[in-house]
Amino acid sequence: MTDFAQLREAMVARQIAGRGITDPAILEAFQAVPRESFVPEGLREFAYRDSPLPIGEGQTISQPHIVASMIEAAEIGPEDRVLEVGAGSGYAAAVLSHLAGDVFAVERHAGLAREARERLAALGIGNCAVIAGDGMAGMPDEAPFDAILVAARSETVPDALRQQLKVGGRLIIPVGGEDVQQLRCIVRSGEHRWDSHDLAAVRFVPLLPGTVAEDGGRTASNHKPARDLTLPQLIARHRVPLPPIEDPAFADVFDRFADKRVVMLGECSHGTREFYEARAAITRRLVEHHGFTIVAAEADWPDAAVLDRAIRHRPPRHGAERPFRRFPTWMWRNPVIAQLMHDLHAINRDRAPDRMAGFFGLDIYNMSGSIEAVLAFLDETDPAAAAVARERYGCLTPWQSDPATYGRMALNRGYGECEDAVIAQCRDLLEAALERDGEAFGAAMNGRLVASAERYYRIMYYGGAESWNLRDEHMADTLGHLLEHGGPSAKAVVWAHNSHIGDARATDMGAVRGEHNIGQLARERWGDDVALIGFGTHTGTVSAATDWDGDREVKRVIPSRPDSYERQCHEATLECGNERFLLVPGADEALRARLSHPMLERFIGVIYRPQTERWSHYSDAVLSRQFDAYVWFDETRALEPGGHEPHEGVADTFPFGV
Ligand code: SAH
């Protein structure tokens, strides 16, 4: 007969103490639990091997050394209340029960939970409850806990678990994708503060939502074949839950895009606070940890340049206008952008100038700001050239404050009055930029902008595709110049509306109206080096105007239509309980296929007209081709304009008082 006591002693000595875990209490606890009672009959002889073992339902009992590492990191004291998520066989729970005051172990398979409960009872363990349930939600009724151990991997740390830690409590969880995870130790160091560090690379089975009943009847959809699932169920199955945006770990999930050269972040309205906050968090992460130095937005170049100087610790340009005064001001004059600028300013403080992150505008609407910037640059560097430029741009002067009128005039006369002049000026500036560096690059970008804007306003009156295309080509070219200027390793984050960043070929824009956009052009140019990430919502409030140039109003967003992608995602939220998630259509073939049928998608710009919502704001799209990923916020709030807190080390007026 196998001498289990002897095998156990050898296991503790070799696999646990031998690998540096020396706390006598832990070693005693392992010595006290007969591991052979926790594995299937036929596998008992292998119970003390240095490996995980199957326990039924496709699950495994973890390797002793891993269990020991988790317990050591959790620093369990004799009075502690401990939660284990993923009780499985009950083995780890049994070891824990020898170290802690009370142990609560949750297991999603009701059958496994019952067996574990029976084993613990047979061993006379009285301070450990095994509960059948979904441990992703923790155990709110028993919280808070001194320690929480999760025996299944997760892409993100479930927020419920963090919240159920006592201050000072420790959460141990394997975080990462399928192949390998980091065993992470998260310490709740304050009411609103969590610190974390990684312990080791590990491999665990996945943490899955829902529960599985004893008779095999599924209370959740996880085991049905994909073809038997509704689209919302399929979305729920493949979604990656996102923590609250203010959680420091919010953006970690987006590390999967960090190896791209260009990451484009969309929005399905220009006035939704969550989209701004999420994009700011993702941008900070990409800039701080992944070498992105270009933050380029659907904002006007000369206006963004004012903020750019400030965040890169350069003095303001004399005579520069206060930025972002043009409708719709809330798009950039808002507390989220103010905070992001402060953060980039702080990140840049310790960086050499060529490693600093910059903020750039891709859009063409502030033509007069660009003219002014070009003239100011030439006045300082080359007065003779400034005189020539003044003459050339003089052609546009009468129209500067109202360039649309220039367009109407040019249309009436049937030609582009100022075209040759602005193109000549642009060419001169580009040539100068090739010879000089620094400020000359910005001046050349402004010169390009004036040339694009002149054409834009001229053709605007033909309407539709041509002017749209020109604007998006200008944006794509500007992005190209920024990347080129930044050198071969330069990487960019782009902020623009879903209608700009979602591949136009996958929507009515391309299919029906002959429009292309920056997302499509970027894919054509940089291929797989681009990630297009759309953002969507079901309902809530939004900042928008009723007419162009109108006042900002906070409007209610009508709940999404039944025939829309938004409704599919909303129902997925109801299915899985996650209000926020990331969906990667390419992560699963069945999901991709189901997201490849056209469906309605909502587009809210700076104008929102709920009365005519179907025709003003919905359009056909094929989500799986439009985006590489889609970020979902089930309910969202209006972006409020203005206001920012003063910060140490920068002028009170920064960034908007300048
Ligand atoms: N600690 C266990 C190891 C179990 S493996 C032992 O010592 O045997 C991980 C377990 O987590 C599996 O049994 C799996 O069914 C369970 N699990 C996965 N997702 C879960 C969830 N959301 N809630 C509870 N248990 C979960």
XYZ file of C-alpha atoms and ligand atoms in Angstrom:
684
model
C 0.000 0.000 0.000
C 1.129 3.513 -0.737
C 2.446 5.316 2.328
C 0.700 8.657 1.861
C 2.105 10.169 5.059
C 5.613 9.620 3.813
C 4.835 10.972 0.358
C 3.261 14.023 1.958
C 6.314 14.698 4.068
C 8.522 14.425 1.022
C 6.244 16.767 -0.908
C 6.357 19.401 1.820
C 10.125 19.124 2.077
C 10.918 19.142 -1.633
C 8.181 21.027 -3.391
C 7.388 23.611 -0.746
C 10.211 24.116 1.756
C 12.691 23.185 -0.964
C 11.433 26.090 -3.054
C 11.884 28.639 -0.352
C 8.596 28.670 1.514
C 9.720 28.267 5.079
C 6.911 29.660 7.254
C 6.383 26.788 9.730
C 2.636 27.433 9.936
C 2.270 26.983 6.195
C 4.382 23.837 6.134
C 2.326 22.399 9.002
C -0.922 23.174 7.230
C 0.208 21.282 4.140
C 1.404 18.467 6.353
C -2.068 18.279 7.920
C -4.130 17.904 4.724
C -4.282 14.502 3.004
C -4.093 15.547 -0.626
C -4.998 12.009 -1.742
C -8.549 12.620 -0.456
C -8.987 15.452 -2.953
C -8.181 13.632 -6.188
C -10.249 10.996 -8.028
C -9.824 7.422 -6.709
C -7.800 6.281 -9.690
C -5.272 9.076 -9.356
C -4.511 8.787 -5.650
C -1.067 7.347 -6.206
C -0.165 10.558 -8.057
C -1.583 12.858 -5.400
C 1.831 14.095 -4.254
C 3.351 14.655 -7.655
C 4.724 18.032 -8.491
C 1.896 18.848 -10.917
C -1.758 19.807 -11.215
C -4.217 16.871 -11.414
C -7.687 16.534 -12.962
C -10.668 16.698 -10.608
C -13.576 16.322 -13.045
C -15.622 18.827 -15.053
C -12.434 19.619 -16.966
C -10.953 21.321 -13.887
C -7.707 20.706 -12.033
C -6.370 20.756 -8.506
C -3.464 23.167 -8.458
C 0.154 22.159 -8.036
C 1.037 22.188 -4.298
C 3.847 24.660 -4.722
C 1.540 27.170 -6.476
C -1.081 26.846 -3.743
C 1.684 27.414 -1.197
C 2.980 30.496 -3.022
C -0.482 32.013 -3.109
C -1.019 31.325 0.571
C 2.375 32.760 1.466
C 1.700 35.940 -0.498
C -1.704 36.293 1.143
C -0.010 36.487 4.581
C -2.815 34.669 6.342
C -3.148 35.194 10.086
C -4.985 32.938 12.540
C -7.946 35.314 12.927
C -8.329 36.116 9.232
C -11.501 35.838 7.160
C -10.479 34.390 3.822
C -12.352 33.999 0.545
C -11.271 31.463 -2.032
C -12.727 31.771 -5.542
C -12.567 28.473 -7.423
C -12.805 25.892 -4.646
C -12.516 22.989 -7.106
C -11.639 19.907 -5.093
C -11.523 21.902 -1.862
C -7.829 21.135 -1.322
C -6.577 24.712 -1.095
C -9.575 25.597 1.070
C -8.644 22.750 3.422
C -5.065 24.015 3.725
C -6.365 27.541 4.303
C -8.707 26.359 7.010
C -5.647 25.292 9.047
C -4.191 28.783 8.865
C -7.156 31.171 8.956
C -10.076 31.921 11.251
C -12.844 31.442 8.699
C -12.684 30.305 5.096
C -15.387 30.806 2.453
C -14.791 28.923 -0.777
C -16.943 29.542 -3.865
C -17.164 27.121 -6.779
C -19.234 27.595 -9.939
C -19.754 23.848 -10.543
C -22.418 22.800 -8.069
C -21.233 19.172 -8.333
C -17.635 20.016 -7.462
C -18.809 22.273 -4.643
C -20.851 19.437 -3.093
C -17.966 16.975 -3.321
C -15.569 19.483 -1.787
C -18.035 20.141 1.039
C -18.303 16.399 1.718
C -14.519 15.964 1.810
C -14.029 18.813 4.247
C -16.777 17.447 6.474
C -15.209 13.979 6.385
C -11.911 15.516 7.519
C -13.678 17.258 10.388
C -12.888 20.753 9.119
C -15.453 23.059 10.715
C -14.315 26.580 9.790
C -14.692 26.320 6.018
C -17.912 26.830 4.035
C -18.036 25.753 0.391
C -20.677 27.599 -1.592
C -21.874 26.903 -5.136
C -21.938 30.231 -6.973
C -20.221 32.681 -9.263
C -17.164 33.896 -7.384
C -16.542 36.787 -9.792
C -18.993 38.707 -7.668
C -17.196 37.645 -4.489
C -19.391 37.091 -1.422
C -20.818 40.492 -0.550
C -22.712 39.094 2.449
C -19.549 37.762 4.096
C -17.243 40.638 3.080
C -14.933 42.285 3.925
C -12.089 39.773 3.844
C -8.510 39.885 5.052
C -7.443 37.831 2.081
C -8.939 36.644 -1.195
C -7.339 33.898 -3.302
C -8.521 33.285 -6.840
C -7.681 29.881 -8.308
C -8.650 30.731 -11.886
C -7.150 33.166 -14.363
C -8.773 36.413 -15.407
C -7.895 39.085 -17.974
C -8.824 41.719 -15.445
C -9.164 41.846 -11.714
C -12.896 41.668 -10.902
C -13.807 44.905 -9.227
C -16.139 43.204 -6.743
C -13.147 41.333 -5.317
C -11.051 44.440 -4.769
C -13.985 46.117 -3.096
C -14.476 43.193 -0.728
C -10.964 43.457 0.716
C -10.479 45.086 4.085
C -8.068 47.996 4.064
C -4.724 46.206 4.412
C -6.233 43.071 2.834
C -4.496 41.031 0.121
C -5.931 39.668 -3.130
C -3.958 37.001 -4.989
C -5.071 36.353 -8.549
C -3.556 35.081 -11.809
C -4.013 37.871 -14.351
C -3.540 37.429 -18.077
C -4.564 35.602 -21.235
C -4.731 31.936 -22.136
C -1.068 31.088 -22.502
C 0.468 32.531 -19.402
C -0.585 34.716 -16.520
C 1.103 36.728 -13.814
C 0.255 35.761 -10.284
C -0.609 39.198 -8.932
C -0.729 40.368 -5.345
C -3.019 43.358 -4.836
C -2.961 45.093 -1.477
C -5.745 47.445 -0.508
C -3.617 50.155 1.010
C -6.452 52.639 1.590
C -10.159 53.091 1.167
C -9.605 54.077 -2.464
C -6.129 52.795 -3.076
C -4.797 49.447 -4.215
C -1.141 48.611 -4.853
C -0.071 45.591 -6.797
C 2.978 43.567 -7.684
C 3.530 40.401 -9.667
C 4.866 37.244 -8.048
C 5.482 34.731 -10.821
C 4.381 33.489 -14.210
C 1.704 30.795 -13.849
C -0.923 28.838 -15.816
C -4.459 28.493 -14.536
C -7.864 27.402 -15.870
C -10.146 30.361 -16.716
C -12.425 32.205 -14.341
C -15.818 31.878 -16.032
C -19.085 33.699 -15.431
C -22.271 32.012 -14.260
C -22.808 28.726 -12.475
C -23.238 25.114 -13.595
C -25.977 23.101 -11.896
C -25.415 19.607 -10.569
C -27.498 17.790 -13.208
C -25.376 19.419 -15.891
C -28.240 21.799 -16.662
C -26.570 25.111 -17.270
C -27.762 28.205 -15.583
C -25.434 30.147 -17.796
C -24.656 29.820 -21.457
C -21.030 28.865 -21.202
C -21.143 25.340 -22.434
C -23.650 25.482 -25.223
C -22.174 25.312 -28.703
C -21.907 28.762 -30.247
C -24.627 28.079 -32.837
C -27.195 27.596 -30.052
C -26.434 30.973 -28.518
C -28.069 34.287 -29.287
C -25.708 37.050 -30.376
C -25.942 38.751 -26.943
C -25.012 35.430 -25.290
C -22.076 35.034 -27.636
C -20.964 38.593 -26.895
C -21.329 37.901 -23.170
C -19.216 34.775 -23.522
C -16.354 36.543 -25.245
C -16.424 39.954 -23.605
C -13.480 41.016 -21.509
C -14.913 42.759 -18.416
C -13.487 46.184 -17.653
C -12.975 47.596 -14.153
C -14.338 51.076 -13.350
C -12.451 53.748 -15.284
C -10.993 55.288 -12.107
C -9.432 51.935 -11.194
C -5.677 52.159 -11.863
C -5.927 48.810 -13.676
C -8.630 49.986 -16.115
C -6.323 50.337 -19.082
C -4.280 47.147 -18.514
C -6.578 45.201 -20.828
C -5.528 47.482 -23.674
C -1.919 46.348 -23.396
C -2.859 43.827 -26.078
C -2.678 46.733 -28.572
C 0.585 48.127 -27.253
C 2.696 46.588 -30.025
C 0.763 48.500 -32.707
C 2.191 51.571 -34.369
C -1.148 53.347 -34.390
C -3.964 52.830 -31.888
C -7.157 54.678 -32.820
C -9.718 55.299 -30.110
C -13.220 56.205 -31.248
C -16.424 57.482 -29.702
C -20.020 57.226 -30.861
C -20.782 60.759 -29.662
C -18.713 63.905 -29.183
C -20.200 64.555 -25.766
C -19.891 61.450 -23.611
C -17.814 61.630 -20.459
C -16.985 57.911 -20.220
C -15.476 57.864 -23.709
C -13.184 60.745 -22.807
C -12.190 59.284 -19.465
C -11.568 55.810 -20.864
C -9.507 57.159 -23.733
C -7.511 59.341 -21.358
C -6.730 56.319 -19.163
C -5.718 54.199 -22.163
C -3.622 57.037 -23.589
C -1.796 57.538 -20.289
C -0.971 53.843 -20.145
C 0.284 53.701 -23.739
C 2.400 56.814 -23.237
C 3.753 55.873 -19.838
C 4.502 52.209 -20.419
C 4.526 51.459 -24.116
C 6.499 54.147 -25.916
C 3.648 56.084 -27.548
C 4.715 59.707 -27.935
C 2.141 61.080 -30.386
C -1.347 61.864 -29.123
C -3.268 63.073 -32.167
C -6.886 64.140 -32.018
C -9.742 65.256 -34.213
C -8.955 68.777 -33.011
C -7.600 71.844 -34.753
C -3.829 71.923 -35.242
C -3.094 75.487 -34.097
C -5.228 75.038 -30.969
C -3.674 71.702 -30.038
C -0.239 73.285 -30.613
C -0.859 75.669 -27.700
C -1.457 72.748 -25.328
C 1.418 70.843 -26.881
C 3.901 73.589 -25.988
C 2.650 73.602 -22.436
C 2.834 69.832 -21.876
C 6.293 69.736 -23.426
C 7.520 72.389 -21.006
C 8.040 75.006 -23.695
C 7.137 78.658 -23.259
C 3.877 79.800 -24.849
C 4.147 81.347 -28.291
C 3.793 85.087 -28.069
C 0.515 86.234 -29.583
C -0.992 82.762 -29.830
C -4.760 82.796 -29.484
C -6.504 81.048 -26.618
C -7.153 77.566 -27.914
C -10.423 75.801 -28.620
C -12.751 78.760 -28.674
C -14.652 77.553 -31.719
C -17.889 75.556 -31.526
C -18.131 72.906 -30.089
C -15.883 74.091 -27.259
C -16.778 71.246 -24.874
C -14.977 68.761 -27.097
C -11.583 69.969 -25.859
C -12.273 72.493 -23.106
C -13.331 69.985 -20.533
C -11.962 68.617 -17.249
C -10.926 65.270 -18.743
C -8.683 66.868 -21.353
C -7.365 69.306 -18.744
C -6.383 66.387 -16.513
C -4.831 64.459 -19.387
C -2.724 67.496 -20.274
C -1.570 67.762 -16.664
C -0.663 64.091 -16.668
C 1.285 64.303 -19.917
C 3.033 67.403 -18.585
C 4.038 65.435 -15.496
C 5.152 62.377 -17.476
C 7.260 64.605 -19.740
C 9.025 66.263 -16.815
C 11.608 63.510 -16.543
C 12.011 62.863 -20.221
C 14.494 64.122 -22.798
C 12.791 66.414 -25.346
C 12.787 63.783 -28.096
C 11.074 61.246 -25.807
C 8.353 63.610 -24.653
C 4.743 62.966 -25.534
C 3.039 65.613 -27.670
C -0.549 66.562 -28.372
C -1.483 67.299 -31.972
C -4.596 68.322 -33.876
C -5.454 66.548 -37.104
C -8.408 68.691 -38.126
C -8.618 71.611 -40.507
C -11.240 73.993 -39.211
C -9.047 76.673 -37.657
C -7.631 78.097 -40.871
C -7.149 81.581 -39.450
C -5.238 80.168 -36.481
C -2.887 78.413 -38.866
C -2.369 81.510 -40.996
C -1.564 83.490 -37.903
C 0.907 80.845 -36.695
C 2.683 80.696 -40.052
C 3.061 84.477 -40.161
C 4.311 84.617 -36.588
C 6.896 81.925 -37.330
C 8.136 83.682 -40.465
C 8.194 87.086 -38.762
C 10.675 85.640 -36.352
C 12.776 83.516 -38.656
C 12.595 85.079 -42.122
C 10.941 88.504 -42.404
C 11.279 88.582 -46.191
C 9.409 85.293 -46.483
C 6.846 86.662 -44.041
C 6.095 89.523 -46.382
C 5.520 87.130 -49.277
C 3.294 84.920 -47.117
C 1.251 87.931 -45.999
C 0.566 88.794 -49.576
C -0.398 85.248 -50.489
C -2.679 84.763 -47.507
C -4.067 88.268 -48.072
C -6.253 86.680 -50.692
C -8.048 84.805 -47.909
C -8.072 87.656 -45.418
C -11.530 89.010 -46.175
C -12.937 85.596 -45.446
C -10.811 84.503 -42.529
C -13.438 84.973 -39.886
C -16.004 83.197 -42.005
C -14.254 80.836 -44.407
C -17.522 79.220 -45.453
C -18.397 82.473 -47.221
C -15.161 82.177 -49.165
C -16.356 78.773 -50.309
C -19.695 80.135 -51.462
C -17.991 82.992 -53.285
C -15.495 80.693 -54.963
C -18.322 78.433 -56.009
C -20.255 81.286 -57.565
C -17.288 82.465 -59.541
C -16.464 78.918 -60.488
C -12.787 78.904 -59.489
C -10.485 78.793 -56.537
C -9.324 82.379 -56.056
C -6.602 81.695 -53.574
C -5.651 78.138 -54.403
C -2.340 78.796 -56.152
C -1.219 81.239 -53.500
C -1.801 78.950 -50.519
C -0.271 75.971 -52.281
C 2.833 77.967 -53.132
C 3.075 79.056 -49.518
C 2.651 75.488 -48.315
C 5.397 74.285 -50.619
C 7.804 76.932 -49.344
C 7.123 76.006 -45.760
C 7.550 72.293 -46.388
C 10.870 72.941 -48.092
C 11.997 75.107 -45.206
C 10.981 72.383 -42.770
C 13.216 69.904 -44.555
C 16.203 72.133 -43.955
C 15.418 73.289 -40.454
C 13.976 71.516 -37.519
C 11.930 72.356 -34.438
C 9.410 75.100 -35.023
C 9.672 74.790 -38.803
C 7.832 71.478 -38.708
C 4.860 73.056 -36.963
C 4.832 75.951 -39.417
C 4.842 73.528 -42.349
C 1.925 71.618 -40.829
C 0.053 74.897 -40.534
C 0.869 75.728 -44.142
C -0.496 72.349 -45.237
C -3.578 72.983 -43.185
C -4.266 76.307 -44.879
C -3.966 74.666 -48.282
C -6.293 71.825 -47.263
C -8.754 74.194 -45.657
C -8.851 76.465 -48.684
C -9.831 73.495 -50.826
C -12.148 72.176 -48.182
C -14.204 75.342 -47.940
C -14.263 75.671 -51.694
C -15.655 72.195 -52.332
C -17.811 72.112 -49.208
C -20.658 73.493 -51.273
C -20.620 70.563 -53.639
C -21.433 68.751 -50.435
C -20.962 65.151 -49.390
C -18.160 62.830 -50.153
C -15.567 65.075 -51.670
C -15.169 67.484 -48.781
C -15.439 64.681 -46.221
C -12.730 62.752 -48.036
C -10.463 65.743 -48.266
C -10.735 66.336 -44.543
C -9.979 62.716 -43.664
C -7.122 62.564 -46.154
C -5.679 65.647 -44.509
C -5.992 63.961 -41.120
C -4.358 60.751 -42.342
C -1.545 62.686 -44.033
C -0.955 64.755 -40.919
C -0.724 61.569 -38.881
C 1.713 60.204 -41.452
C 3.884 63.326 -41.166
C 3.859 63.108 -37.383
C 4.990 59.486 -37.453
C 7.642 60.250 -40.020
C 8.845 63.221 -38.021
C 9.000 61.039 -34.895
C 11.238 58.458 -36.572
C 10.869 54.718 -37.217
C 9.949 53.819 -33.645
C 7.311 56.555 -33.235
C 3.873 55.333 -32.154
C 0.610 57.245 -32.115
C -2.694 57.211 -30.255
C -5.498 58.834 -32.232
C -8.731 60.213 -30.804
C -11.559 60.693 -33.278
C -15.201 59.852 -33.766
C -16.169 56.275 -34.704
C -17.209 57.654 -38.098
C -13.575 58.668 -38.701
C -11.734 55.734 -37.191
C -14.058 52.814 -38.045
C -13.085 51.492 -41.482
C -15.454 53.326 -43.880
C -15.597 50.298 -46.191
C -17.588 48.477 -43.518
C -20.294 51.139 -43.255
C -22.725 52.999 -45.485
C -20.124 55.742 -45.735
C -17.922 53.669 -47.984
C -20.462 51.266 -49.391
C -23.116 53.825 -50.349
C -21.642 57.296 -50.239
C -18.138 56.825 -51.600
C -16.525 58.205 -48.470
C -13.303 57.027 -46.909
C -11.829 57.958 -43.557
C -8.702 58.023 -41.439
C -9.307 54.492 -40.125
C -9.509 53.023 -43.605
C -6.562 55.081 -44.877
C -4.483 54.029 -41.866
C -5.242 50.361 -42.517
C -4.306 50.781 -46.167
C -1.091 52.430 -45.136
C 0.045 50.547 -42.036
C -1.926 47.298 -42.305
C -1.817 45.152 -39.183
C 0.166 47.800 -37.378
C -3.081 49.652 -36.742
C -5.770 48.923 -34.160
C -9.167 50.543 -34.695
C -11.140 50.601 -31.442
C -14.760 51.769 -31.479
C -16.786 52.894 -28.454
C -20.519 52.458 -27.920
C -23.353 52.938 -25.457
C -27.006 51.992 -24.934
C -28.459 55.026 -23.193
C -27.810 57.854 -20.733
C -27.144 61.527 -21.365
C -24.963 63.359 -23.856
C -23.665 66.894 -24.399
C -24.795 68.047 -27.823
C -26.353 70.956 -29.650
C -29.554 70.991 -31.682
C -28.013 73.005 -34.505
C -24.510 73.865 -35.633
C -23.114 76.689 -33.503
C -25.985 76.221 -31.068
C -25.651 76.027 -27.298
C -24.558 72.857 -25.556
C -27.504 70.994 -24.056
C -27.560 67.870 -21.936
C -29.818 65.547 -23.855
C -31.154 62.116 -23.003
C -29.883 59.388 -25.270
C -32.799 57.217 -26.361
C -32.299 53.528 -25.480
C -30.829 51.767 -28.506
C -33.029 50.300 -31.216
C -33.771 46.549 -31.215
C -32.157 46.168 -34.641
C -28.852 47.768 -33.619
C -25.452 46.481 -32.485
C -25.947 48.620 -29.417
C -28.986 46.584 -28.395
C -27.010 43.356 -28.801
C -24.365 44.698 -26.451
C -26.985 45.971 -24.022
C -28.551 42.515 -23.864
C -25.088 41.042 -23.375
C -24.749 43.353 -20.373
C -28.010 42.013 -18.980
C -26.747 38.491 -19.632
C -23.376 38.819 -17.916
C -23.862 41.732 -15.534
C -20.850 43.709 -16.835
C -21.730 47.303 -17.654
C -18.334 47.820 -19.195
C -16.475 45.456 -21.438
C -14.093 45.096 -24.339
C -15.176 43.009 -27.283
C -12.625 41.696 -29.772
C -14.541 40.271 -32.754
C -11.449 38.443 -34.010
C -10.984 36.602 -30.710
C -13.464 33.921 -31.767
C -14.496 32.703 -35.190
C -18.195 32.244 -34.343
C -18.340 35.706 -32.807
C -16.609 37.261 -35.794
C -18.987 35.540 -38.193
C -22.043 36.695 -36.262
C -20.770 40.270 -36.157
C -20.287 40.208 -39.922
C -23.934 40.799 -40.835
C -24.881 44.424 -41.334
C -26.879 45.948 -38.515
C -27.724 49.475 -37.484
C -25.181 51.443 -35.476
C -25.685 54.833 -33.835
C -23.576 57.900 -34.664
C -24.059 61.049 -32.581
C -21.784 63.967 -33.472
C -21.928 67.403 -31.890
C -25.579 67.621 -32.952
C -28.172 65.203 -31.549
C -31.743 65.158 -32.776
C -33.645 62.481 -30.903
C -36.885 63.295 -32.732
C -35.489 62.007 -35.994
C -33.009 59.621 -34.449
C -33.403 56.720 -36.852
C -32.623 58.839 -39.919
C -30.289 61.380 -38.363
C -28.138 59.018 -36.337
C -28.374 55.369 -37.351
C -26.590 53.829 -40.270
C -25.738 50.307 -41.431
C -22.386 48.881 -40.407
C -20.522 45.579 -40.209
C -18.876 45.745 -36.835
C -16.314 42.986 -37.268
C -14.807 44.742 -40.293
C -15.259 48.258 -39.026
C -13.317 47.807 -35.766
C -10.613 45.552 -34.359
C -12.210 45.997 -30.951
C -15.266 47.631 -29.450
C -15.505 49.161 -25.986
C -18.909 49.060 -24.348
C -20.350 51.338 -21.671
C -23.951 50.374 -21.139
C -25.029 53.669 -19.629
C -23.137 56.920 -20.082
C -23.229 60.528 -18.933
C -22.887 63.885 -20.612
C -19.393 65.367 -20.817
C -19.357 68.585 -18.803
C -17.303 71.466 -20.196
C -14.717 73.728 -18.609
C -13.198 73.522 -15.167
C -9.958 72.061 -13.982
C -8.084 71.967 -10.723
C -4.875 73.972 -10.395
C -1.812 71.751 -10.289
C 1.530 72.008 -8.683
C 4.341 73.094 -10.946
C 2.213 74.597 -13.708
C 0.637 78.002 -14.052
C -2.916 78.311 -12.742
C -4.036 79.131 -16.212
C -2.728 75.873 -17.698
C -3.997 74.416 -19.916
C -6.949 76.603 -20.795
C -6.137 79.961 -19.304
C -3.343 80.597 -21.785
N -8.353 25.604 -5.577
C -8.763 24.484 -6.363
C -8.322 24.631 -7.785
C -9.485 24.635 -8.669
S -9.206 25.039 -10.311
C -8.255 23.191 -5.746
O -7.485 23.269 -4.831
O -8.669 22.130 -6.175
C -10.232 26.446 -10.477
C -11.669 26.276 -10.163
O -12.276 27.541 -10.360
C -12.430 25.312 -11.048
O -13.001 24.326 -10.264
C -13.491 26.173 -11.718
O -14.727 25.495 -11.884
C -13.616 27.296 -10.732
N -14.175 28.550 -11.260
C -13.980 29.138 -12.454
N -14.678 30.269 -12.539
C -15.318 30.436 -11.363
C -16.199 31.426 -10.844
N -16.562 32.503 -11.556
N -16.681 31.270 -9.610
C -16.334 30.194 -8.865
N -15.518 29.225 -9.312
C -14.998 29.345 -10.548
